[in-house]
Amino acid sequence: MTATGTGPPSTRVTGPATPDPHLAGPHHRIAPQPEDLLTSPFSEGTHTAQRVTPLEGEDLVAHNLKILRTAAQLSQQDVAERMTRLGFKFHQTQIAKIENGSRPVRFDEVVALAKTLDVAAGRFMTEAVEGPQERGYALRAARHRVQKAELAWRNARALEQAAKDQLEQARREHDEIAKRLAAHVTNAAPGPGNKPVPPRATLPREKHPRRPLTARTADRPPVWSP
């Protein structure tokens, strides 16, 4: 069933009778429709199915920015640094002003903000995400924690593999050096097929004929005692 309001375009509601649970929440204005009286399965009476009008423009961007940033466990400074890496000179105070609605935001900035939060820009600008008090928020926050843990795990695996590669390279270099040293020692030592290194040449000493002892003592003068 489709219901069309009679108000101005900014407040007119067109859509299914039952609101999308991902869009319902305190960030919408409640517009009861008399044709949507439904019998409650939990009571004897009836209740009015609440029709919602989503936030628009900068109010919607401010809401989504704050909710998605908090769910992703990012600080305002974290988002500002990501925006700076994308070419926007942002500071933490600018993110805070966007979230509280005191700073206007350009279209290209909205697209960049969606990228920093890893969400589609179209949905970021047109659909309101669930807040902390809504049932889907806990699931979204848990999903962000899973993604963050998976990223940390992949980074750890990459670091582990890099360390293993460095270890294997160091071992190969060690074995190669040890092999070269062993071959050098083997070639220098005498053995079958190896010629020993000749000793350094020395000059021969001049040899004189030894004279008989009697000849050497005969040349001495006699020693006379008184």
PDB file of N, CA and C in Angstrom, residues 103-162:
ATOM      1  N   ARG A 103      28.528  23.662  10.717  1.00  0.00           N
ATOM      2  CA  ARG A 103      29.388  23.917   9.553  1.00  0.00           C
ATOM      3  C   ARG A 103      28.740  23.323   8.313  1.00  0.00           C
ATOM      4  N   PRO A 104      28.574  24.121   7.263  1.00  0.00           N
ATOM      5  CA  PRO A 104      28.044  23.559   6.020  1.00  0.00           C
ATOM      6  C   PRO A 104      29.067  22.616   5.390  1.00  0.00           C
ATOM      7  N   VAL A 105      28.590  21.687   4.597  1.00  0.00           N
ATOM      8  CA  VAL A 105      29.470  20.696   3.991  1.00  0.00           C
ATOM      9  C   VAL A 105      29.193  20.644   2.496  1.00  0.00           C
ATOM     10  N   ARG A 106      30.252  20.640   1.700  1.00  0.00           N
ATOM     11  CA  ARG A 106      30.117  20.600   0.248  1.00  0.00           C
ATOM     12  C   ARG A 106      29.880  19.171  -0.236  1.00  0.00           C
ATOM     13  N   PHE A 107      29.442  19.062  -1.481  1.00  0.00           N
ATOM     14  CA  PHE A 107      29.144  17.746  -2.043  1.00  0.00           C
ATOM     15  C   PHE A 107      30.402  16.881  -2.107  1.00  0.00           C
ATOM     16  N   ASP A 108      31.518  17.458  -2.575  1.00  0.00           N
ATOM     17  CA  ASP A 108      32.742  16.663  -2.673  1.00  0.00           C
ATOM     18  C   ASP A 108      33.236  16.235  -1.296  1.00  0.00           C
ATOM     19  N   GLU A 109      32.981  17.048  -0.276  1.00  0.00           N
ATOM     20  CA  GLU A 109      33.358  16.663   1.079  1.00  0.00           C
ATOM     21  C   GLU A 109      32.493  15.510   1.583  1.00  0.00           C
ATOM     22  N   VAL A 110      31.217  15.515   1.222  1.00  0.00           N
ATOM     23  CA  VAL A 110      30.336  14.417   1.623  1.00  0.00           C
ATOM     24  C   VAL A 110      30.797  13.110   0.993  1.00  0.00           C
ATOM     25  N   VAL A 111      31.159  13.161  -0.285  1.00  0.00           N
ATOM     26  CA  VAL A 111      31.649  11.956  -0.967  1.00  0.00           C
ATOM     27  C   VAL A 111      32.918  11.450  -0.291  1.00  0.00           C
ATOM     28  N   ALA A 112      33.817  12.369   0.070  1.00  0.00           N
ATOM     29  CA  ALA A 112      35.055  11.970   0.739  1.00  0.00           C
ATOM     30  C   ALA A 112      34.781  11.416   2.132  1.00  0.00           C
ATOM     31  N   LEU A 113      33.850  12.012   2.849  1.00  0.00           N
ATOM     32  CA  LEU A 113      33.505  11.498   4.176  1.00  0.00           C
ATOM     33  C   LEU A 113      32.964  10.078   4.085  1.00  0.00           C
ATOM     34  N   ALA A 114      32.133   9.824   3.086  1.00  0.00           N
ATOM     35  CA  ALA A 114      31.624   8.461   2.900  1.00  0.00           C
ATOM     36  C   ALA A 114      32.763   7.489   2.625  1.00  0.00           C
ATOM     37  N   LYS A 115      33.753   7.934   1.864  1.00  0.00           N
ATOM     38  CA  LYS A 115      34.893   7.063   1.566  1.00  0.00           C
ATOM     39  C   LYS A 115      35.711   6.781   2.820  1.00  0.00           C
ATOM     40  N   THR A 116      35.897   7.782   3.663  1.00  0.00           N
ATOM     41  CA  THR A 116      36.661   7.557   4.896  1.00  0.00           C
ATOM     42  C   THR A 116      35.962   6.572   5.820  1.00  0.00           C
ATOM     43  N   LEU A 117      34.636   6.505   5.719  1.00  0.00           N
ATOM     44  CA  LEU A 117      33.865   5.591   6.565  1.00  0.00           C
ATOM     45  C   LEU A 117      33.578   4.274   5.867  1.00  0.00           C
ATOM     46  N   ASP A 118      34.060   4.129   4.636  1.00  0.00           N
ATOM     47  CA  ASP A 118      33.914   2.883   3.876  1.00  0.00           C
ATOM     48  C   ASP A 118      32.441   2.539   3.638  1.00  0.00           C
ATOM     49  N   VAL A 119      31.677   3.528   3.219  1.00  0.00           N
ATOM     50  CA  VAL A 119      30.272   3.314   2.869  1.00  0.00           C
ATOM     51  C   VAL A 119      30.020   3.951   1.509  1.00  0.00           C
ATOM     52  N   ALA A 120      28.953   3.512   0.851  1.00  0.00           N
ATOM     53  CA  ALA A 120      28.590   4.072  -0.445  1.00  0.00           C
ATOM     54  C   ALA A 120      28.114   5.508  -0.274  1.00  0.00           C
ATOM     55  N   ALA A 121      28.600   6.392  -1.130  1.00  0.00           N
ATOM     56  CA  ALA A 121      28.247   7.806  -1.008  1.00  0.00           C
ATOM     57  C   ALA A 121      26.755   8.029  -1.213  1.00  0.00           C
ATOM     58  N   GLY A 122      26.140   7.280  -2.129  1.00  0.00           N
ATOM     59  CA  GLY A 122      24.717   7.452  -2.382  1.00  0.00           C
ATOM     60  C   GLY A 122      23.868   7.161  -1.162  1.00  0.00           C
ATOM     61  N   ARG A 123      24.156   6.077  -0.502  1.00  0.00           N
ATOM     62  CA  ARG A 123      23.404   5.724   0.703  1.00  0.00           C
ATOM     63  C   ARG A 123      23.748   6.669   1.851  1.00  0.00           C
ATOM     64  N   PHE A 124      24.999   7.110   1.907  1.00  0.00           N
ATOM     65  CA  PHE A 124      25.419   8.026   2.970  1.00  0.00           C
ATOM     66  C   PHE A 124      24.637   9.330   2.910  1.00  0.00           C
ATOM     67  N   MET A 125      24.256   9.751   1.697  1.00  0.00           N
ATOM     68  CA  MET A 125      23.561  11.031   1.528  1.00  0.00           C
ATOM     69  C   MET A 125      22.045  10.899   1.514  1.00  0.00           C
ATOM     70  N   THR A 126      21.529   9.666   1.432  1.00  0.00           N
ATOM     71  CA  THR A 126      20.076   9.517   1.265  1.00  0.00           C
ATOM     72  C   THR A 126      19.408   8.663   2.328  1.00  0.00           C
ATOM     73  N   GLU A 127      20.168   7.845   3.064  1.00  0.00           N
ATOM     74  CA  GLU A 127      19.566   6.941   4.036  1.00  0.00           C
ATOM     75  C   GLU A 127      20.156   7.192   5.421  1.00  0.00           C
ATOM     76  N   ALA A 128      19.284   7.243   6.394  1.00  0.00           N
ATOM     77  CA  ALA A 128      19.730   7.433   7.782  1.00  0.00           C
ATOM     78  C   ALA A 128      20.026   6.081   8.410  1.00  0.00           C
ATOM     79  N   VAL A 129      21.202   5.955   8.992  1.00  0.00           N
ATOM     80  CA  VAL A 129      21.583   4.702   9.635  1.00  0.00           C
ATOM     81  C   VAL A 129      21.011   4.662  11.048  1.00  0.00           C
ATOM     82  N   GLU A 130      20.984   3.480  11.602  1.00  0.00           N
ATOM     83  CA  GLU A 130      20.404   3.294  12.929  1.00  0.00           C
ATOM     84  C   GLU A 130      21.334   3.823  14.013  1.00  0.00           C
ATOM     85  N   GLY A 131      20.736   4.380  15.051  1.00  0.00           N
ATOM     86  CA  GLY A 131      21.497   4.919  16.162  1.00  0.00           C
ATOM     87  C   GLY A 131      21.762   3.885  17.236  1.00  0.00           C
ATOM     88  N   PRO A 132      22.504   4.258  18.298  1.00  0.00           N
ATOM     89  CA  PRO A 132      22.873   3.298  19.353  1.00  0.00           C
ATOM     90  C   PRO A 132      21.684   2.655  20.039  1.00  0.00           C
ATOM     91  N   GLN A 133      20.552   3.351  20.114  1.00  0.00           N
ATOM     92  CA  GLN A 133      19.398   2.801  20.812  1.00  0.00           C
ATOM     93  C   GLN A 133      18.563   1.882  19.920  1.00  0.00           C
ATOM     94  N   GLU A 134      18.942   1.696  18.673  1.00  0.00           N
ATOM     95  CA  GLU A 134      18.170   0.871  17.754  1.00  0.00           C
ATOM     96  C   GLU A 134      18.816  -0.496  17.601  1.00  0.00           C
ATOM     97  N   ARG A 135      18.003  -1.459  17.205  1.00  0.00           N
ATOM     98  CA  ARG A 135      18.443  -2.848  17.243  1.00  0.00           C
ATOM     99  C   ARG A 135      19.544  -3.160  16.234  1.00  0.00           C
ATOM    100  N   GLY A 136      19.597  -2.445  15.125  1.00  0.00           N
ATOM    101  CA  GLY A 136      20.615  -2.737  14.119  1.00  0.00           C
ATOM    102  C   GLY A 136      21.977  -2.148  14.415  1.00  0.00           C
ATOM    103  N   TYR A 137      22.052  -1.230  15.377  1.00  0.00           N
ATOM    104  CA  TYR A 137      23.324  -0.555  15.654  1.00  0.00           C
ATOM    105  C   TYR A 137      24.360  -1.519  16.209  1.00  0.00           C
ATOM    106  N   ALA A 138      23.940  -2.368  17.143  1.00  0.00           N
ATOM    107  CA  ALA A 138      24.886  -3.312  17.749  1.00  0.00           C
ATOM    108  C   ALA A 138      25.469  -4.235  16.696  1.00  0.00           C
ATOM    109  N   LEU A 139      24.633  -4.661  15.748  1.00  0.00           N
ATOM    110  CA  LEU A 139      25.132  -5.531  14.682  1.00  0.00           C
ATOM    111  C   LEU A 139      26.122  -4.795  13.799  1.00  0.00           C
ATOM    112  N   ARG A 140      25.822  -3.542  13.470  1.00  0.00           N
ATOM    113  CA  ARG A 140      26.741  -2.758  12.645  1.00  0.00           C
ATOM    114  C   ARG A 140      28.078  -2.551  13.364  1.00  0.00           C
ATOM    115  N   ALA A 141      28.020  -2.231  14.653  1.00  0.00           N
ATOM    116  CA  ALA A 141      29.255  -2.037  15.412  1.00  0.00           C
ATOM    117  C   ALA A 141      30.056  -3.330  15.491  1.00  0.00           C
ATOM    118  N   ALA A 142      29.357  -4.455  15.675  1.00  0.00           N
ATOM    119  CA  ALA A 142      30.055  -5.744  15.717  1.00  0.00           C
ATOM    120  C   ALA A 142      30.693  -6.054  14.373  1.00  0.00           C
ATOM    121  N   ARG A 143      30.022  -5.690  13.287  1.00  0.00           N
ATOM    122  CA  ARG A 143      30.589  -5.925  11.961  1.00  0.00           C
ATOM    123  C   ARG A 143      31.865  -5.120  11.769  1.00  0.00           C
ATOM    124  N   HIS A 144      31.866  -3.891  12.245  1.00  0.00           N
ATOM    125  CA  HIS A 144      33.080  -3.073  12.149  1.00  0.00           C
ATOM    126  C   HIS A 144      34.215  -3.694  12.965  1.00  0.00           C
ATOM    127  N   ARG A 145      33.902  -4.225  14.133  1.00  0.00           N
ATOM    128  CA  ARG A 145      34.949  -4.851  14.945  1.00  0.00           C
ATOM    129  C   ARG A 145      35.514  -6.085  14.252  1.00  0.00           C
ATOM    130  N   VAL A 146      34.642  -6.851  13.597  1.00  0.00           N
ATOM    131  CA  VAL A 146      35.116  -8.025  12.854  1.00  0.00           C
ATOM    132  C   VAL A 146      36.033  -7.594  11.717  1.00  0.00           C
ATOM    133  N   GLN A 147      35.636  -6.572  10.974  1.00  0.00           N
ATOM    134  CA  GLN A 147      36.464  -6.096   9.873  1.00  0.00           C
ATOM    135  C   GLN A 147      37.808  -5.578  10.372  1.00  0.00           C
ATOM    136  N   LYS A 148      37.784  -4.880  11.497  1.00  0.00           N
ATOM    137  CA  LYS A 148      39.028  -4.363  12.067  1.00  0.00           C
ATOM    138  C   LYS A 148      39.937  -5.499  12.513  1.00  0.00           C
ATOM    139  N   ALA A 149      39.358  -6.528  13.130  1.00  0.00           N
ATOM    140  CA  ALA A 149      40.156  -7.675  13.568  1.00  0.00           C
ATOM    141  C   ALA A 149      40.708  -8.444  12.375  1.00  0.00           C
ATOM    142  N   GLU A 150      39.916  -8.574  11.308  1.00  0.00           N
ATOM    143  CA  GLU A 150      40.399  -9.263  10.110  1.00  0.00           C
ATOM    144  C   GLU A 150      41.557  -8.506   9.478  1.00  0.00           C
ATOM    145  N   LEU A 151      41.467  -7.190   9.454  1.00  0.00           N
ATOM    146  CA  LEU A 151      42.560  -6.390   8.903  1.00  0.00           C
ATOM    147  C   LEU A 151      43.825  -6.553   9.732  1.00  0.00           C
ATOM    148  N   ALA A 152      43.684  -6.521  11.055  1.00  0.00           N
ATOM    149  CA  ALA A 152      44.849  -6.720  11.922  1.00  0.00           C
ATOM    150  C   ALA A 152      45.443  -8.107  11.725  1.00  0.00           C
ATOM    151  N   TRP A 153      44.584  -9.100  11.535  1.00  0.00           N
ATOM    152  CA  TRP A 153      45.070 -10.467  11.320  1.00  0.00           C
ATOM    153  C   TRP A 153      45.827 -10.571  10.001  1.00  0.00           C
ATOM    154  N   ARG A 154      45.296  -9.952   8.933  1.00  0.00           N
ATOM    155  CA  ARG A 154      45.991  -9.993   7.641  1.00  0.00           C
ATOM    156  C   ARG A 154      47.328  -9.276   7.727  1.00  0.00           C
ATOM    157  N   ASN A 155      47.369  -8.152   8.430  1.00  0.00           N
ATOM    158  CA  ASN A 155      48.636  -7.437   8.581  1.00  0.00           C
ATOM    159  C   ASN A 155      49.648  -8.276   9.359  1.00  0.00           C
ATOM    160  N   ALA A 156      49.170  -8.962  10.401  1.00  0.00           N
ATOM    161  CA  ALA A 156      50.068  -9.818  11.183  1.00  0.00           C
ATOM    162  C   ALA A 156      50.594 -10.969  10.336  1.00  0.00           C
ATOM    163  N   ARG A 157      49.734 -11.549   9.494  1.00  0.00           N
ATOM    164  CA  ARG A 157      50.171 -12.633   8.620  1.00  0.00           C
ATOM    165  C   ARG A 157      51.220 -12.143   7.631  1.00  0.00           C
ATOM    166  N   ALA A 158      51.011 -10.940   7.106  1.00  0.00           N
ATOM    167  CA  ALA A 158      51.975 -10.381   6.162  1.00  0.00           C
ATOM    168  C   ALA A 158      53.317 -10.133   6.842  1.00  0.00           C
ATOM    169  N   LEU A 159      53.294  -9.602   8.065  1.00  0.00           N
ATOM    170  CA  LEU A 159      54.536  -9.377   8.803  1.00  0.00           C
ATOM    171  C   LEU A 159      55.225 -10.700   9.121  1.00  0.00           C
ATOM    172  N   GLU A 160      54.443 -11.709   9.471  1.00  0.00           N
ATOM    173  CA  GLU A 160      55.017 -13.020   9.766  1.00  0.00           C
ATOM    174  C   GLU A 160      55.696 -13.607   8.532  1.00  0.00           C
ATOM    175  N   GLN A 161      55.048 -13.490   7.375  1.00  0.00           N
ATOM    176  CA  GLN A 161      55.630 -14.024   6.154  1.00  0.00           C
ATOM    177  C   GLN A 161      56.903 -13.274   5.779  1.00  0.00           C
ATOM    178  N   ALA A 162      56.887 -11.953   5.958  1.00  0.00           N
ATOM    179  CA  ALA A 162      58.086 -11.167   5.663  1.00  0.00           C
ATOM    180  C   ALA A 162      59.237 -11.566   6.578  1.00  0.00           C
TER     181      ALA A 162
END
